[in-house]
Short mmCIF file of C-alpha atoms in Angstrom, two decimals:
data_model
loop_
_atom_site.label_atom_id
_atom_site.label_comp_id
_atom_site.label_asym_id
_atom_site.label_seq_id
_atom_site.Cartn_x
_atom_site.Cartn_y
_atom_site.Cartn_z
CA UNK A 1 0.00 0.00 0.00
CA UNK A 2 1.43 3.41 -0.75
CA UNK A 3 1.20 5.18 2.54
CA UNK A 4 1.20 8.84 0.51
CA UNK A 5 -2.02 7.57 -1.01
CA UNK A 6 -3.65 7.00 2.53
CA UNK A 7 -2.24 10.10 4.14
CA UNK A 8 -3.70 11.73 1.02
CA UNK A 9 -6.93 10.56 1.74
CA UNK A 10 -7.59 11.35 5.56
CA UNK A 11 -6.17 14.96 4.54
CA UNK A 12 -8.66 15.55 2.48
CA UNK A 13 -11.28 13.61 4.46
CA UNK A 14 -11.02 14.97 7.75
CA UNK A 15 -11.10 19.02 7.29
CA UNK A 16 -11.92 20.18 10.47
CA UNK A 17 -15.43 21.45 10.57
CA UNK A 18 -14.62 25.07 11.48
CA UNK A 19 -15.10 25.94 7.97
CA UNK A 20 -18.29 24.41 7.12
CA UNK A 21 -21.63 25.81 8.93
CA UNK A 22 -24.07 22.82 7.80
CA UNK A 23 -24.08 19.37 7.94
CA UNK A 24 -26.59 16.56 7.43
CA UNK A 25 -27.16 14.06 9.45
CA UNK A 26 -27.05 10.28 8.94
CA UNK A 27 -31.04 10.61 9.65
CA UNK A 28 -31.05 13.29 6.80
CA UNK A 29 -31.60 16.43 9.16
CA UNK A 30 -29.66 19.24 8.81
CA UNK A 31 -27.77 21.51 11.31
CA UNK A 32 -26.69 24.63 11.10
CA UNK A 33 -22.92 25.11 13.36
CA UNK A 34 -22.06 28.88 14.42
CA UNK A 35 -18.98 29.80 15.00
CA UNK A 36 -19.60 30.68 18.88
CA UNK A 37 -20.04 27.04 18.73
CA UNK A 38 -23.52 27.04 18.93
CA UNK A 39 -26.16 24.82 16.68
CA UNK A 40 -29.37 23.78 16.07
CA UNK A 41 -31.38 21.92 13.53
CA UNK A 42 -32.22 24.09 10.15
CA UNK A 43 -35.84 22.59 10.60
CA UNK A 44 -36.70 22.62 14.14
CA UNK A 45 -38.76 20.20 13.70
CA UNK A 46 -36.39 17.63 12.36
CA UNK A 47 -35.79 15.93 16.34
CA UNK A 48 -34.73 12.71 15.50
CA UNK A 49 -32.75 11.18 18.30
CA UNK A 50 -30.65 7.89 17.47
CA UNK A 51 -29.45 6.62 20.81
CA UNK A 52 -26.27 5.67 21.03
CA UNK A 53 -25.25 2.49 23.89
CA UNK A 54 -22.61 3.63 26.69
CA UNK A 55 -19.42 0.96 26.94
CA UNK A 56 -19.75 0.17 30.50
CA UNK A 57 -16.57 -0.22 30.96
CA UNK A 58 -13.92 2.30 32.18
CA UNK A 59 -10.80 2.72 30.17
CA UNK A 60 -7.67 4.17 31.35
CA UNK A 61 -4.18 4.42 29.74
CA UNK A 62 -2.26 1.79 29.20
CA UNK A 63 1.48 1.41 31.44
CA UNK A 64 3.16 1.18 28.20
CA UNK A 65 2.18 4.88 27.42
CA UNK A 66 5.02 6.80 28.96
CA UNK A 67 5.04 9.82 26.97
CA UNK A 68 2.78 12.83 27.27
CA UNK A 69 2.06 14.47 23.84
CA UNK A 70 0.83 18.20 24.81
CA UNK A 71 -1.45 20.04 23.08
CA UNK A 72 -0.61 23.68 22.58
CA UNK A 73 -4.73 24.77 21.79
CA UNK A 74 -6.35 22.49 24.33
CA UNK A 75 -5.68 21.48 27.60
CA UNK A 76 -5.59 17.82 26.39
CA UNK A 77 -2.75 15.27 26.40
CA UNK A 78 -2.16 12.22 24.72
CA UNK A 79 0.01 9.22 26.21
CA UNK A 80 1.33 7.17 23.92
CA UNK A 81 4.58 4.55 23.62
CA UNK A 82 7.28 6.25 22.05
CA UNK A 83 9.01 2.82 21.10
CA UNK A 84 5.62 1.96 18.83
CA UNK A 85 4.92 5.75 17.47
CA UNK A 86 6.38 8.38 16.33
CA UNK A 87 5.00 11.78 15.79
CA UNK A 88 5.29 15.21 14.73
CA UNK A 89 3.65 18.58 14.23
CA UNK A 90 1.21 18.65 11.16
CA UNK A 91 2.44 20.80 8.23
CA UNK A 92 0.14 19.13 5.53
CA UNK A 93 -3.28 20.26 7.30
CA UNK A 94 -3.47 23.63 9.05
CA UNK A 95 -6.39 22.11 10.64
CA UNK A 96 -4.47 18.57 12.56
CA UNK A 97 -2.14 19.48 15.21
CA UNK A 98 -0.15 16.60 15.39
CA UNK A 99 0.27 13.70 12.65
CA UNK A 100 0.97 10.09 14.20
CA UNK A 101 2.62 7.05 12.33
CA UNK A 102 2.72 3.55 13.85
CA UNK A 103 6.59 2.71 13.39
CA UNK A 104 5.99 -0.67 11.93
CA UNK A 105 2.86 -1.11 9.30
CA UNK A 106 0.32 0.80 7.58
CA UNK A 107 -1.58 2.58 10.57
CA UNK A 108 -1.61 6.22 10.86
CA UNK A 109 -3.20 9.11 12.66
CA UNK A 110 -4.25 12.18 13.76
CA UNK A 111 -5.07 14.68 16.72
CA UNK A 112 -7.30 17.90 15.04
CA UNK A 113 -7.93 20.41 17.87
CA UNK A 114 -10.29 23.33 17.79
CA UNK A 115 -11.15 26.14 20.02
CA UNK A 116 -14.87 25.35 19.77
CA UNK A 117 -17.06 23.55 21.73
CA UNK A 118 -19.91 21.32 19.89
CA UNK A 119 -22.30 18.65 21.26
CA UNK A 120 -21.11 15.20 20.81
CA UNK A 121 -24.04 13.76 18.80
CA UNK A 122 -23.59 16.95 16.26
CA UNK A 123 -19.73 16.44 16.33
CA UNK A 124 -20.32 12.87 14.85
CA UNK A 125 -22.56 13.94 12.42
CA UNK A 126 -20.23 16.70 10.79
CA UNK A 127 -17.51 14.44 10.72
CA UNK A 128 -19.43 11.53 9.25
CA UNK A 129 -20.82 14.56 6.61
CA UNK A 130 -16.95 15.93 6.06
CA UNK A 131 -15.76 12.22 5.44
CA UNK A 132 -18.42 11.69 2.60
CA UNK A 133 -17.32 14.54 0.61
CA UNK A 134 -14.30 12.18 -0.39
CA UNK A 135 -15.78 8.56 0.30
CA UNK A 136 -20.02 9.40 -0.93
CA UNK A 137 -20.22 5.77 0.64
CA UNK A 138 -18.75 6.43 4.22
CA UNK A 139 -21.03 5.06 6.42
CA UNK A 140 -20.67 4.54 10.94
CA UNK A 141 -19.71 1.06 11.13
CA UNK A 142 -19.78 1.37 14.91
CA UNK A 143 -20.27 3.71 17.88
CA UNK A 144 -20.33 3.96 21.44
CA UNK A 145 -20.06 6.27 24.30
CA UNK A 146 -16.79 5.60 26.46
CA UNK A 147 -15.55 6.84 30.00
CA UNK A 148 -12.00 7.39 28.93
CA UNK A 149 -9.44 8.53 31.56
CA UNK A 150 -12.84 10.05 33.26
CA UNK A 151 -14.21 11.74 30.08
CA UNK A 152 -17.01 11.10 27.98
CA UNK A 153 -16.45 10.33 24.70
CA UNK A 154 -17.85 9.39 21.49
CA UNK A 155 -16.19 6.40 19.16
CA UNK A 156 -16.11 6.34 15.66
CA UNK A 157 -15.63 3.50 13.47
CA UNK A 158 -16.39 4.90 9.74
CA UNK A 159 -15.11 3.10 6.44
CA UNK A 160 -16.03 3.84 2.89
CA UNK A 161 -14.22 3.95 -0.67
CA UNK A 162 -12.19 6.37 -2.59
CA UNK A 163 -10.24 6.33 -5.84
CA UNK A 164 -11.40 2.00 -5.53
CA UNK A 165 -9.66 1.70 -1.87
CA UNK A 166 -11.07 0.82 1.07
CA UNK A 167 -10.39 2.24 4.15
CA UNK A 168 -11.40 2.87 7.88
CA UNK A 169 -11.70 5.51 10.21
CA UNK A 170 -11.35 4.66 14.01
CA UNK A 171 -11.07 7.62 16.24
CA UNK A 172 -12.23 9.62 19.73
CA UNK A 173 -14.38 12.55 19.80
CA UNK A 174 -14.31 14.98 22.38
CA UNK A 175 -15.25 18.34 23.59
CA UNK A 176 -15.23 20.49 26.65
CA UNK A 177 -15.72 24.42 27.47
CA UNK A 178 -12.28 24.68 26.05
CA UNK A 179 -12.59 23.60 22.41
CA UNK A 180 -13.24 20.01 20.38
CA UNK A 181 -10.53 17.04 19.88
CA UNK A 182 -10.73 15.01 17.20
CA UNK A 183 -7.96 11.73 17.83
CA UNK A 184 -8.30 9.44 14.60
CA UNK A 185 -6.66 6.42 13.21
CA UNK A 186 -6.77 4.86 9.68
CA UNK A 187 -5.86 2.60 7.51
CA UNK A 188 -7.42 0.19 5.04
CA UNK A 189 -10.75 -1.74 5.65
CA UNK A 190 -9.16 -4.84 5.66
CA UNK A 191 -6.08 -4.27 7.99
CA UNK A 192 -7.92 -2.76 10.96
CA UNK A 193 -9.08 -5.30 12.91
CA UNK A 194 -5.48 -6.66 12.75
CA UNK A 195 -4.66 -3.03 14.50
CA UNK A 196 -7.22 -2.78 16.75
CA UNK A 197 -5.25 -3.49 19.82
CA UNK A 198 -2.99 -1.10 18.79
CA UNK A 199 -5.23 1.43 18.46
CA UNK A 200 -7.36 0.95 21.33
CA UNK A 201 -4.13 1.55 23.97
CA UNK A 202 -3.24 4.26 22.11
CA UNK A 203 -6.77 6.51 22.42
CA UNK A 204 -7.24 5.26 25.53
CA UNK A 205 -4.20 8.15 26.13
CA UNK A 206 -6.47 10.79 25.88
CA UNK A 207 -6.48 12.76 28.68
CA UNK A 208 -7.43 16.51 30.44
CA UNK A 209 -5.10 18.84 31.83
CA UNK A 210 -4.98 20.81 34.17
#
């Protein structure tokens, strides 16, 4: 696989969402986003609600994360095993803070921070609307709340096609008074599950700062 073809991809893909002020929904309704971080639905009438299950489980970092990545918009970290990833600031995409690269196979990632703060459930469906401008067939494979580290946050498993590849999405979403964090992974359809422990340990860094 020709890893500038996937990195190509997710750039495009995954645009952060301060740029675009409506979305529509996987249930077809649309929402308007304001830049005070504000929203609501463009037909107030459109309330669909799709509940989403909570993972009962609590998740914390794993002992093998020893590092603390810092971000300098949020106050989030992200802990992460320095002798599996490597990592560096994003040049590519004004909009990603940090770019991540698994040292050995096709796995990549992400960490897009915003100074905005935006509900959860309308988080998911800008990102799932962003995605499909590259992938039309990107559809949520899977989500979930999770109590990460003591936050809330929303998973995200999303794969569709581009240019005839297939490839996956697996990421946190998260958002307090301070702004939105966006901390994806992706590589082709068909090699995730193979990195799924892999990427679980390394969300499960995600943490607030003080």
């Amino acid at each position: 696989m020709k890893k500038s073809i996937l990195v190509l991809i997710c750039i495009c893909s995954v645009n952060f969402i301060q740029a675009q002020q409506k979305a529509v929904t996987e249930t077809g309704s649309e929402v308007i986003l304001y830049d005070d971080g504000t929203w609501k639905f463009q037909n107030e009438d459109e309330l669909t609600i799709v509940e989403v299950r909570t993972n009962p489980v609590k998740l914390k970092k794993s002992e093998g994360a020893t590092f603390l990545l810092k971000s300098n918009i949020l106050n989030v970290g992200f802990w992460l095993d320095p002798k599996l990833w490597s990592f560096k600031k994003q040049t590519e995409n004004e909009a990603a803070e940090y770019k991540l690269l698994l040292k050995s196979g096709d796995l990549y990632g992400m960490i897009i921070t915003e100074k905005v703060e935006i509900p959860l459930e309308t988080l998911k469906s800008l990102a799932l609307a962003n995605g499909q401008k590259v992938a039309p067939d990107l559809k949520i494979v899977k989500e979930e709340y999770r109590n990460v580290n003591g936050l809330k946050v929303l998973l995200l498993e999303m794969s569709g096609t581009t240019q005839g590849i297939k490839f996956s999405y697996y990421g946190y979403y998260y958002s307090n008074t301070n702004g939105t964090v966006q901390f994806i992974t992706y590589t082709s359809t068909k090699l995730l599950n193979s990195y799924k422990s892999k990427i679980e340990i390394l969300l499960n860094g995600l943490v607030e700062l003080e």
